[in-house]
Amino acid sequence: MESIWSKTCNIPPRGALRGNVETEVAVIGAGMAGLLTAAALQKAGKQVVVLEANRIGSGQTRYTTAKITAQHGLFARKRIQALGEDRARRYASANLAAVEAYRALIRAEGIDCELEETNAYVYGDDRRQLEQEAEAEARLGLPASLVRDPDIPGGAAWAVRVERQAQFHPLKFLKAVSEPLTIYEATPVRRVEHHRLLTASGTVRAEHVVFACHYPFVNFPGLYFARVHQERSYVLALENARCPDGIWIGAESGGYSFRRYGDLLLLGGGGHRTGENHAGGHYEALRMQAARWFPDSREAAHWSAQDCMTADGAPYIGPYAKSRPYWYVATGFEKWGMTGSMVSATLLCDRICGRENPYAEVFTPGRLDAEAVRAIAGEGGHAIKGLTKQLLQLPIEQAEQLPRGHGGIVRLHGKKAGVYKDENGVIHAVDVRCPHLGCQLEWNPDEKSWDCPCHGSRFDFRGKLISGPAQNELKWPCAQSMDF
Ligand SMILES: Cc1cc2nc3c(=O)[nH]c(=O)nc-3n(C[C@H](O)[C@H](O)[C@H](O)COP(=O)(O)OP(=O)(O)OC[C@H]3O[C@@H](n4cnc5c(N)ncnc54)[C@H](O)[C@@H]3O)c2cc1C
Ligand code: FES
């Protein structure tokens, strides 16, 4: 699965960490959040080292649609409700400032990343809903207005337009941002003990540690597992498909997202909680919609990704936990991680440099209001369901019964196992207990992967870790692949 971004940009490889180093700041993760934060700190005069488990930009950032906007879908009334008007206004101001910060950085450094200024829209048919959203966005300081009959595939009655937002090529941007930074690739951080980061090939000692690894993988302290889950969605890049100007997202759940990249239309949709894709068919559903709207289109690429979602819809950016004042986190971007990453860079740089920031309190991970507590209780419910399944649910299939090309939970040699039978009839068996906190993994037929419904860890059918919070591969209870 390659996105249009990774097909059109090569970032030169970096070596892995060898031995022990000391630095002022260690950043874990070379995605959009980690690299922007590292770059801001380095410019502020700090000595920074970035540790990346795989390659620069190889996490979720490689699969984004890279819209840079402070209009986060149908967000304004929801944020006012969850955060109160004053904090919601600061949330919006921080994101508007992030859009400007991209523009300024790209201009100042002459970064060739195909930045285009454009309008952002959220569209739908419910006039009252969109009128109220336009009014709320304007109250929060966005240049928002209501538009009638927007010209988009499938049509819509109304849209809220926010002017002067942007889109770009995220990996070309990261390539330029990463150039002056000290980055160790293929260096997963296994453990963090206060100021020491342990990897298989060396240790980093740092005054400050930034967790920009998408989902924070240290469970205690912080308890992020109780307040962050992940949601996936799917993208098709289409040739020969008419694309409206601007960046678009549907107001209704199940709505579609559109943007243009060169001659391609990027059509997104099919969001769901990671680990809850039992029936699959998300790419097929998008393809059917594309065939209806653009019968002459051709698919140039398809991909999917996931992002971290928080209890109140605002990211967690700031100190990791009270007991670790020298650890920081940037997570929970709710599929708006381009501006979220820039907000993280500004807030964390100010914090580490000892400067006040007017937006810090809105994003602080230490916040806990009534809405958040309710959502946390909901997360607990999901975890209990996942754990109960692991303990009590009996396998429903025998390996012999699985058709080729399918996966499922079966009884194999007297044990519960996750099994994928490939097109040649070879069985690949893994332990379906998630190494993060033990929930039962679910088969994802679209990606041929094992996904965790609790916090969204993913593994390929051989058990190799795709993304965390889990940090280990799946064990092989039956330790084999065999023919059936
Ligand atoms: C389909 C889809 C479309 C999206 N479109 C948009 C959009 O148009 N606009 C927008 O604003 N947002 C969008 N988003 C959200 C955005 O893409 C993400 O929020 C953002 O890319 C997250 O960046 P990140 O740096 O936090 O994570 P990542 O890019 O995942 O980076 C984290 C890095 O940490 C590394 N890592 C993990 N664990 C370790 C470890 N133990 N040691 C060392 N390294 C580690 C990983 O390998 C990874 O490279 C979209 C999301 C999805 C799912
Ligand atoms: S990701 Fe937490 S238990 Fe699986």
Coordinates of C-alpha atoms and ligand atoms in Angstrom, one line a residue:
M1 CA 0.0 0.0 0.0
E2 CA 1.7 3.2 -1.2
S3 CA 0.3 6.6 -1.0
I4 CA 0.6 9.1 -3.8
W5 CA 3.1 10.9 -1.5
S6 CA 5.5 8.0 -1.0
K7 CA 5.3 7.3 -4.8
T8 CA 6.5 10.8 -5.6
C9 CA 9.1 11.5 -2.9
N10 CA 12.3 9.8 -1.7
I11 CA 13.7 10.9 1.6
P12 CA 17.4 9.8 1.9
P13 CA 17.9 7.1 4.6
R14 CA 19.7 7.8 7.9
G15 CA 21.7 5.4 10.0
A16 CA 20.6 3.8 13.2
L17 CA 21.8 4.9 16.6
R18 CA 25.1 3.2 17.6
G19 CA 26.3 3.6 21.2
N20 CA 25.3 6.2 23.7
V21 CA 24.7 9.9 23.2
E22 CA 23.7 12.9 25.4
T23 CA 21.5 15.7 24.3
E24 CA 19.2 18.5 25.6
V25 CA 16.1 17.1 23.9
A26 CA 15.2 13.7 22.6
V27 CA 12.2 13.5 20.3
I28 CA 10.6 10.0 19.8
G29 CA 9.1 9.8 16.3
A30 CA 10.0 11.4 12.9
G31 CA 6.5 12.1 11.7
M32 CA 4.9 15.5 11.2
A33 CA 4.6 16.2 14.9
G34 CA 8.1 15.0 15.9
L35 CA 10.0 16.7 13.0
L36 CA 8.2 20.1 13.3
T37 CA 8.9 20.0 17.1
A38 CA 12.5 19.1 16.6
A39 CA 13.0 21.8 14.0
A40 CA 11.5 24.5 16.2
L41 CA 13.6 23.5 19.1
Q42 CA 16.8 23.4 17.1
K43 CA 16.1 26.9 15.7
A44 CA 15.5 28.0 19.3
G45 CA 19.1 26.9 20.0
K46 CA 18.4 23.5 21.7
Q47 CA 20.5 20.4 20.9
V48 CA 18.0 17.9 19.6
V49 CA 18.2 14.2 18.6
V50 CA 15.2 12.4 16.9
L51 CA 14.8 8.6 17.3
E52 CA 12.6 6.9 14.7
A53 CA 11.5 3.3 14.7
N54 CA 11.3 3.0 10.9
R55 CA 12.0 5.7 8.4
I56 CA 11.3 9.5 8.4
G57 CA 7.6 10.1 7.6
S58 CA 6.8 6.3 7.5
G59 CA 4.0 6.5 10.1
Q60 CA 0.5 7.9 9.6
T61 CA 2.0 11.1 8.0
R62 CA 2.8 9.1 4.8
Y63 CA -1.0 8.4 4.4
T64 CA -2.5 11.8 5.2
T65 CA -4.5 13.9 2.7
A66 CA -2.4 16.9 3.9
K67 CA -5.0 19.6 4.1
I68 CA -3.8 22.4 6.2
T69 CA -6.9 24.0 7.8
A70 CA -8.2 25.3 11.0
Q71 CA -11.7 24.2 10.0
H72 CA -11.7 20.7 11.5
G73 CA -14.9 19.4 9.9
L74 CA -18.1 20.3 11.6
F75 CA -16.2 21.3 14.7
A76 CA -17.1 24.8 16.1
R77 CA -20.3 24.1 18.0
K78 CA -18.9 20.8 19.3
R79 CA -15.7 22.5 20.6
I80 CA -17.7 25.3 22.2
Q81 CA -19.9 22.6 23.9
A82 CA -16.9 20.6 25.1
L83 CA -14.4 23.3 26.0
G84 CA -16.5 26.4 26.6
E85 CA -16.4 29.5 24.3
D86 CA -13.2 31.0 25.6
R87 CA -11.1 27.8 25.2
A88 CA -12.8 26.9 21.9
R89 CA -11.7 30.4 20.6
R90 CA -8.2 29.7 21.7
Y91 CA -8.3 26.3 20.1
A92 CA -9.3 27.9 16.8
S93 CA -6.7 30.7 17.1
A94 CA -3.9 28.2 17.7
N95 CA -4.9 26.3 14.6
L96 CA -5.3 29.5 12.5
A97 CA -1.8 30.5 13.7
A98 CA -0.6 27.0 12.6
V99 CA -1.8 27.6 9.0
E100 CA 0.0 30.9 8.9
A101 CA 3.1 29.2 10.5
Y102 CA 3.3 26.7 7.6
R103 CA 3.0 29.5 5.1
A104 CA 5.7 31.5 6.8
L105 CA 8.1 28.6 7.2
I106 CA 7.7 27.3 3.6
R107 CA 8.2 30.9 2.2
A108 CA 11.1 31.7 4.5
E109 CA 13.0 28.5 3.7
G110 CA 12.0 28.3 0.1
I111 CA 10.6 24.7 0.6
D112 CA 9.4 23.1 -2.6
C113 CA 6.4 21.2 -1.3
E114 CA 3.6 22.3 -3.7
L115 CA 1.9 24.5 -1.1
E116 CA -1.3 25.9 -2.5
E117 CA -3.6 28.4 -0.9
T118 CA -7.2 27.3 -1.1
N119 CA -10.6 27.5 0.7
A120 CA -11.8 24.8 3.1
Y121 CA -15.4 23.6 3.2
V122 CA -17.6 21.5 5.3
Y123 CA -20.7 20.5 3.3
G124 CA -24.1 18.9 3.8
D125 CA -27.9 19.3 3.3
D126 CA -29.0 20.4 6.7
R127 CA -29.4 24.2 6.3
R128 CA -29.9 24.8 10.0
Q129 CA -26.9 22.8 11.1
L130 CA -24.6 24.5 8.6
E131 CA -25.9 28.0 9.4
Q132 CA -25.3 27.4 13.0
E133 CA -21.8 26.0 12.2
A134 CA -20.9 29.1 10.1
E135 CA -22.1 31.4 12.9
A136 CA -20.1 29.4 15.5
E137 CA -16.9 29.3 13.3
A138 CA -17.2 33.1 12.8
R139 CA -17.6 33.6 16.6
L140 CA -14.3 31.6 17.0
G141 CA -12.5 34.0 14.7
L142 CA -12.5 31.9 11.5
P143 CA -13.2 33.7 8.2
A144 CA -16.3 31.6 7.7
S145 CA -19.4 32.1 5.5
L146 CA -22.3 30.0 4.3
V147 CA -22.4 29.0 0.6
R148 CA -25.4 27.7 -1.2
D149 CA -25.3 24.8 -3.7
P150 CA -21.6 24.1 -3.6
D151 CA -20.3 22.4 -6.8
I152 CA -19.1 19.1 -5.6
P153 CA -19.5 15.5 -6.8
G154 CA -22.9 14.2 -5.7
G155 CA -24.0 17.8 -4.9
A156 CA -25.0 19.3 -1.5
A157 CA -27.4 22.0 -0.5
W158 CA -25.0 24.0 1.7
A159 CA -21.4 24.4 2.8
V160 CA -19.4 26.5 5.3
R161 CA -16.4 28.1 3.6
V162 CA -13.3 29.2 5.4
E163 CA -10.9 31.2 3.2
R164 CA -7.1 31.2 2.9
Q165 CA -6.4 27.6 4.1
A166 CA -3.9 25.4 2.3
Q167 CA -2.8 22.0 0.9
F168 CA 0.7 20.6 0.2
H169 CA 2.8 17.5 -0.4
P170 CA 3.6 16.3 3.2
L171 CA 6.7 14.2 2.4
K172 CA 8.4 16.8 0.2
F173 CA 7.8 19.2 3.1
L174 CA 9.2 16.7 5.7
K175 CA 12.2 16.0 3.5
A176 CA 13.2 19.6 3.6
V177 CA 12.4 20.0 7.3
S178 CA 14.4 16.9 8.2
E179 CA 17.6 17.9 6.4
P180 CA 19.4 19.8 9.1
L181 CA 18.2 17.5 12.0
T182 CA 20.1 14.7 13.7
I183 CA 17.8 11.7 13.1
Y184 CA 18.4 8.0 13.8
E185 CA 16.2 5.7 11.8
A186 CA 15.5 2.0 12.5
T187 CA 15.9 2.9 16.1
P188 CA 12.7 2.0 18.1
V189 CA 12.8 3.3 21.6
R190 CA 12.1 0.3 23.8
R191 CA 11.9 1.9 27.2
V192 CA 12.1 5.4 28.8
E193 CA 13.5 5.6 32.3
H194 CA 13.2 9.2 33.4
H195 CA 16.0 10.9 31.3
R196 CA 17.2 7.7 29.7
L197 CA 15.9 6.3 26.4
L198 CA 16.8 2.7 25.8
T199 CA 17.1 1.2 22.3
A200 CA 18.5 -2.1 21.1
S201 CA 21.6 -0.3 19.7
G202 CA 22.3 2.4 22.3
T203 CA 21.0 4.8 24.9
V204 CA 20.2 8.5 24.7
R205 CA 20.4 10.6 27.8
A206 CA 18.2 13.8 27.5
E207 CA 17.1 16.6 29.7
H208 CA 13.7 16.7 28.0
V209 CA 11.9 13.8 26.2
V210 CA 9.1 14.4 23.6
F211 CA 6.8 11.5 22.8
A212 CA 5.8 12.3 19.2
C213 CA 5.3 8.7 18.3
H214 CA 1.6 9.0 17.4
Y215 CA 0.2 6.9 20.2
P216 CA 2.1 7.4 23.5
F217 CA 3.4 3.9 24.3
V218 CA 4.4 4.4 28.0
N219 CA 1.2 3.3 29.9
F220 CA 2.2 4.4 33.4
P221 CA 2.3 7.3 34.2
G222 CA 0.0 9.2 31.8
L223 CA -2.8 6.6 31.3
Y224 CA -3.2 7.5 27.7
F225 CA -4.7 4.1 27.0
A226 CA -7.7 5.2 29.1
R227 CA -8.4 8.3 27.0
V228 CA -7.1 7.8 23.4
H229 CA -8.4 5.4 20.8
Q230 CA -7.7 5.2 17.0
E231 CA -9.9 5.5 14.0
R232 CA -9.1 4.5 10.4
S233 CA -10.2 5.9 7.1
Y234 CA -9.6 5.2 3.4
V235 CA -8.4 7.1 0.4
L236 CA -8.5 6.6 -3.4
A237 CA -6.4 8.7 -5.8
L238 CA -8.3 9.0 -9.1
E239 CA -7.2 10.0 -12.5
N240 CA -9.7 11.6 -14.9
A241 CA -12.1 12.6 -12.1
R242 CA -13.5 16.1 -11.9
C243 CA -12.3 17.8 -8.8
P244 CA -13.8 20.8 -7.2
D245 CA -11.4 23.6 -6.1
G246 CA -10.8 23.7 -2.4
I247 CA -10.5 21.1 0.4
W248 CA -13.8 19.5 1.4
I249 CA -15.3 17.3 4.1
G250 CA -18.8 16.1 4.6
A251 CA -20.7 17.3 7.7
E252 CA -22.5 14.0 8.2
S253 CA -20.8 10.9 9.6
G254 CA -20.1 8.7 6.5
G255 CA -19.5 11.9 4.4
Y256 CA -16.7 12.1 1.9
S257 CA -13.5 14.1 1.8
F258 CA -12.1 15.7 -1.5
R259 CA -8.9 17.5 -2.5
R260 CA -6.9 17.8 -5.6
Y261 CA -3.2 16.8 -6.1
G262 CA -2.0 17.8 -9.6
D263 CA -4.4 16.0 -12.0
L264 CA -5.6 13.6 -9.3
L265 CA -8.7 13.7 -7.1
L266 CA -8.1 12.3 -3.6
L267 CA -11.4 10.8 -2.4
G268 CA -11.6 9.8 1.3
G269 CA -14.2 8.1 3.4
G270 CA -15.2 5.0 5.3
G271 CA -14.1 6.0 8.8
H272 CA -14.4 3.5 11.7
R273 CA -12.8 2.6 15.0
T274 CA -9.6 0.6 14.4
G275 CA -10.3 -3.1 15.1
E276 CA -13.9 -2.8 14.1
N277 CA -13.7 -3.7 10.4
H278 CA -14.9 -7.3 10.5
A279 CA -16.9 -7.2 7.3
G280 CA -14.3 -5.2 5.4
G281 CA -15.2 -3.7 2.0
H282 CA -14.2 -0.1 2.7
Y283 CA -12.1 0.3 -0.5
E284 CA -14.9 -1.4 -2.5
A285 CA -17.5 1.0 -1.1
L286 CA -15.3 4.0 -2.1
R287 CA -14.7 2.4 -5.5
M288 CA -18.4 2.0 -6.1
Q289 CA -19.0 5.6 -5.1
A290 CA -16.2 6.7 -7.5
A291 CA -17.7 4.7 -10.3
R292 CA -21.1 6.4 -9.8
W293 CA -19.6 9.9 -9.7
F294 CA -16.7 9.5 -12.2
P295 CA -17.5 6.6 -14.5
D296 CA -14.4 7.3 -16.6
S297 CA -12.0 7.6 -13.7
R298 CA -9.0 5.3 -13.1
E299 CA -7.5 4.4 -9.8
A300 CA -3.8 5.6 -9.4
A301 CA -3.4 4.6 -5.8
H302 CA -5.3 3.6 -2.7
W303 CA -4.3 3.7 1.0
S304 CA -5.7 4.0 4.5
A305 CA -4.5 5.4 7.8
Q306 CA -5.6 6.0 11.3
D307 CA -5.4 8.7 13.8
C308 CA -5.7 9.1 17.6
M309 CA -8.9 10.4 19.0
T310 CA -9.3 12.0 22.4
A311 CA -12.1 12.3 24.9
D312 CA -13.1 15.9 24.2
G313 CA -11.9 16.2 20.6
A314 CA -8.9 18.4 21.3
P315 CA -5.3 17.0 21.1
Y316 CA -3.2 16.3 24.1
I317 CA -0.1 18.5 23.8
G318 CA 2.0 19.3 26.8
P319 CA 3.5 17.6 29.9
Y320 CA 3.1 13.8 29.7
A321 CA 2.3 13.4 33.4
K322 CA 2.7 15.3 36.7
S323 CA 5.3 12.9 37.9
R324 CA 7.5 13.4 34.8
P325 CA 7.7 17.2 34.2
Y326 CA 10.6 16.6 31.7
W327 CA 8.4 14.4 29.4
Y328 CA 6.0 15.9 26.9
V329 CA 3.5 14.4 24.5
A330 CA 1.8 15.4 21.2
T331 CA -1.1 13.1 20.3
G332 CA -4.8 12.9 19.6
F333 CA -5.0 15.0 16.4
E334 CA -8.4 13.6 15.4
K335 CA -7.4 13.4 11.7
W336 CA -6.3 17.1 11.7
G337 CA -2.7 16.5 12.5
M338 CA -1.2 18.9 10.0
T339 CA -2.2 22.0 12.0
G340 CA -2.1 19.8 15.2
S341 CA 1.6 19.1 14.6
M342 CA 2.4 22.7 14.0
V343 CA 0.5 23.7 17.2
S344 CA 2.5 20.9 19.0
A345 CA 5.8 22.4 17.7
T346 CA 5.0 25.9 19.0
L347 CA 3.6 24.8 22.3
L348 CA 6.3 22.3 23.1
C349 CA 9.1 24.5 22.0
D350 CA 7.8 27.4 24.2
R351 CA 7.4 25.0 27.1
I352 CA 10.9 23.5 26.8
C353 CA 12.4 27.0 26.3
G354 CA 10.5 28.3 29.4
R355 CA 8.2 30.7 27.6
E356 CA 4.5 31.2 28.3
N357 CA 2.1 30.3 25.6
P358 CA -1.5 31.6 25.6
Y359 CA -2.9 28.3 24.1
A360 CA -1.1 25.9 26.4
E361 CA -3.9 25.3 28.8
V362 CA -6.4 24.4 26.1
F363 CA -4.3 21.5 25.0
T364 CA -2.8 20.4 28.3
P365 CA -3.1 16.6 28.7
G366 CA -3.8 17.2 32.4
R367 CA -7.3 18.6 31.7
L368 CA -10.3 16.5 32.8
D369 CA -13.8 17.8 32.6
A370 CA -17.2 16.0 32.8
E371 CA -17.3 15.2 29.1
A372 CA -13.8 13.7 29.2
V373 CA -14.7 11.6 32.2
R374 CA -17.7 10.2 30.4
A375 CA -15.6 9.4 27.3
I376 CA -12.9 7.8 29.5
A377 CA -15.6 5.5 31.0
G378 CA -16.6 4.6 27.4
E379 CA -12.9 3.7 26.6
G380 CA -12.9 1.5 29.7
G381 CA -16.0 -0.3 28.3
H382 CA -14.2 -1.0 25.0
A383 CA -11.1 -2.4 26.8
I384 CA -13.3 -4.6 29.0
K385 CA -15.1 -5.9 25.9
G386 CA -11.7 -6.6 24.2
L387 CA -10.3 -8.4 27.2
T388 CA -13.4 -10.4 27.8
K389 CA -13.4 -11.6 24.2
Q390 CA -9.8 -12.7 24.7
L391 CA -10.6 -14.7 27.8
L392 CA -14.1 -16.0 27.0
Q393 CA -14.9 -16.0 23.3
L394 CA -14.5 -19.4 21.7
P395 CA -13.1 -19.6 18.2
I396 CA -15.8 -20.0 15.6
E397 CA -13.8 -21.5 12.7
Q398 CA -11.5 -24.4 12.1
A399 CA -8.4 -23.6 10.0
E400 CA -9.6 -26.1 7.4
Q401 CA -12.8 -24.2 7.0
L402 CA -11.2 -20.9 6.1
P403 CA -11.3 -20.1 2.4
R404 CA -8.0 -19.1 0.8
G405 CA -7.3 -15.3 1.1
H406 CA -9.3 -15.1 4.4
G407 CA -8.4 -14.8 8.1
G408 CA -10.2 -15.6 11.3
I409 CA -9.8 -16.8 14.9
V410 CA -9.7 -20.6 15.0
R411 CA -8.7 -23.5 17.2
L412 CA -5.3 -24.8 16.1
H413 CA -3.5 -27.6 18.0
G414 CA -5.9 -27.1 20.9
K415 CA -5.2 -23.3 21.2
K416 CA -7.0 -20.2 20.1
A417 CA -5.0 -18.7 17.2
G418 CA -5.4 -16.0 14.6
V419 CA -5.0 -17.6 11.2
Y420 CA -4.6 -16.2 7.7
K421 CA -4.8 -18.7 4.9
D422 CA -3.0 -17.1 1.9
E423 CA -3.9 -17.6 -1.8
N424 CA -1.6 -20.7 -2.0
G425 CA -3.3 -22.3 1.0
V426 CA -0.5 -21.6 3.4
I427 CA -1.6 -21.0 6.9
H428 CA 0.0 -18.2 8.9
A429 CA -0.8 -18.4 12.6
V430 CA -0.3 -15.8 15.4
D431 CA -1.4 -15.3 19.0
V432 CA -4.4 -13.0 18.9
R433 CA -3.7 -11.5 22.3
C434 CA -2.5 -7.9 21.8
P435 CA 1.0 -7.4 23.4
H436 CA -0.1 -3.9 24.5
L437 CA -2.6 -4.7 27.2
G438 CA -4.0 -8.0 26.2
C439 CA -7.2 -7.3 24.2
Q440 CA -8.2 -9.7 21.5
L441 CA -7.2 -8.7 18.0
E442 CA -9.6 -8.7 15.1
W443 CA -9.0 -9.7 11.5
N444 CA -9.1 -6.7 9.1
P445 CA -10.0 -8.2 5.7
D446 CA -9.2 -4.9 3.8
E447 CA -5.6 -4.7 4.9
K448 CA -5.0 -8.4 5.8
S449 CA -3.9 -7.3 9.2
W450 CA -4.6 -8.0 12.9
D451 CA -6.0 -4.9 14.5
C452 CA -6.8 -4.1 18.1
P453 CA -10.2 -2.7 19.0
C454 CA -9.0 -1.3 22.3
H455 CA -6.3 1.2 21.4
G456 CA -5.6 0.5 17.7
S457 CA -2.3 -1.4 17.5
R458 CA -1.9 -3.2 14.2
F459 CA 0.1 -6.2 13.0
D460 CA 0.6 -7.8 9.6
F461 CA -0.6 -11.4 9.0
R462 CA 2.8 -12.7 10.0
G463 CA 2.6 -10.9 13.4
K464 CA 5.0 -8.0 12.5
L465 CA 4.2 -4.7 14.3
I466 CA 2.7 -2.1 11.9
S467 CA 1.8 0.6 14.4
G468 CA 1.5 1.0 18.2
P469 CA 0.9 1.7 21.0
A470 CA 2.1 -2.0 21.2
Q471 CA 5.9 -2.1 20.8
N472 CA 6.3 -5.9 20.2
E473 CA 5.5 -8.3 17.5
L474 CA 2.9 -11.0 18.0
K475 CA 4.1 -14.3 19.4
W476 CA 3.7 -17.3 17.2
P477 CA 2.0 -19.9 19.5
C478 CA 2.1 -22.5 16.7
A479 CA 5.4 -21.1 15.4
Q480 CA 4.7 -22.1 11.8
S481 CA 3.3 -21.6 8.4
M482 CA 1.8 -24.8 7.0
D483 CA 0.0 -26.0 3.9
F484 CA -3.8 -26.8 3.9
Ligands
LIG1 C1 -7.0 9.0 6.1 C2 -6.4 10.1 6.9 C3 -6.4 11.4 6.2 C4 -5.9 12.5 7.0 N1 -5.9 13.7 6.4 C5 -5.5 14.8 7.1 C6 -5.6 16.1 6.5 O1 -6.0 16.2 5.3 N2 -5.2 17.1 7.2 C7 -4.8 17.0 8.5 O2 -4.5 18.0 9.2 N3 -4.7 15.8 9.1 C8 -5.0 14.7 8.4 N4 -4.9 13.4 9.0 C9 -4.3 13.3 10.3 C10 -2.7 13.3 10.1 O3 -2.3 12.6 9.0 C11 -2.1 12.8 11.4 O4 -2.7 13.4 12.5 C12 -0.6 13.0 11.4 O5 0.0 12.6 10.2 C13 0.0 12.4 12.6 O6 1.4 12.7 12.7 P1 2.3 12.2 13.8 O7 3.6 12.8 13.7 O8 1.6 12.4 15.1 O9 2.3 10.6 13.7 P2 3.2 9.7 12.7 O10 3.3 10.3 11.3 O11 2.6 8.3 12.8 O12 4.6 9.7 13.3 C14 5.0 9.0 14.5 C15 6.3 8.3 14.2 O13 6.7 7.7 15.5 C16 7.4 6.5 15.2 N5 7.4 5.7 16.4 C17 6.4 5.0 17.0 N6 6.8 4.4 18.1 C18 8.2 4.6 18.2 C19 9.2 4.2 19.1 N7 8.9 3.4 20.1 N8 10.4 4.7 18.9 C20 10.8 5.5 17.8 N9 9.8 5.9 16.9 C21 8.6 5.5 17.1 C22 6.6 5.9 14.0 O14 7.4 5.0 13.3 C23 6.2 7.2 13.2 O15 7.2 7.4 12.2 C24 -5.4 12.3 8.3 C25 -5.5 11.1 8.9 C26 -6.0 10.0 8.2 C27 -6.2 8.7 8.9
FES2 S1 -3.7 -1.7 21.6 FE1 -4.0 -1.7 23.7 S2 -4.6 -3.7 24.1 FE2 -4.2 -3.7 22.0

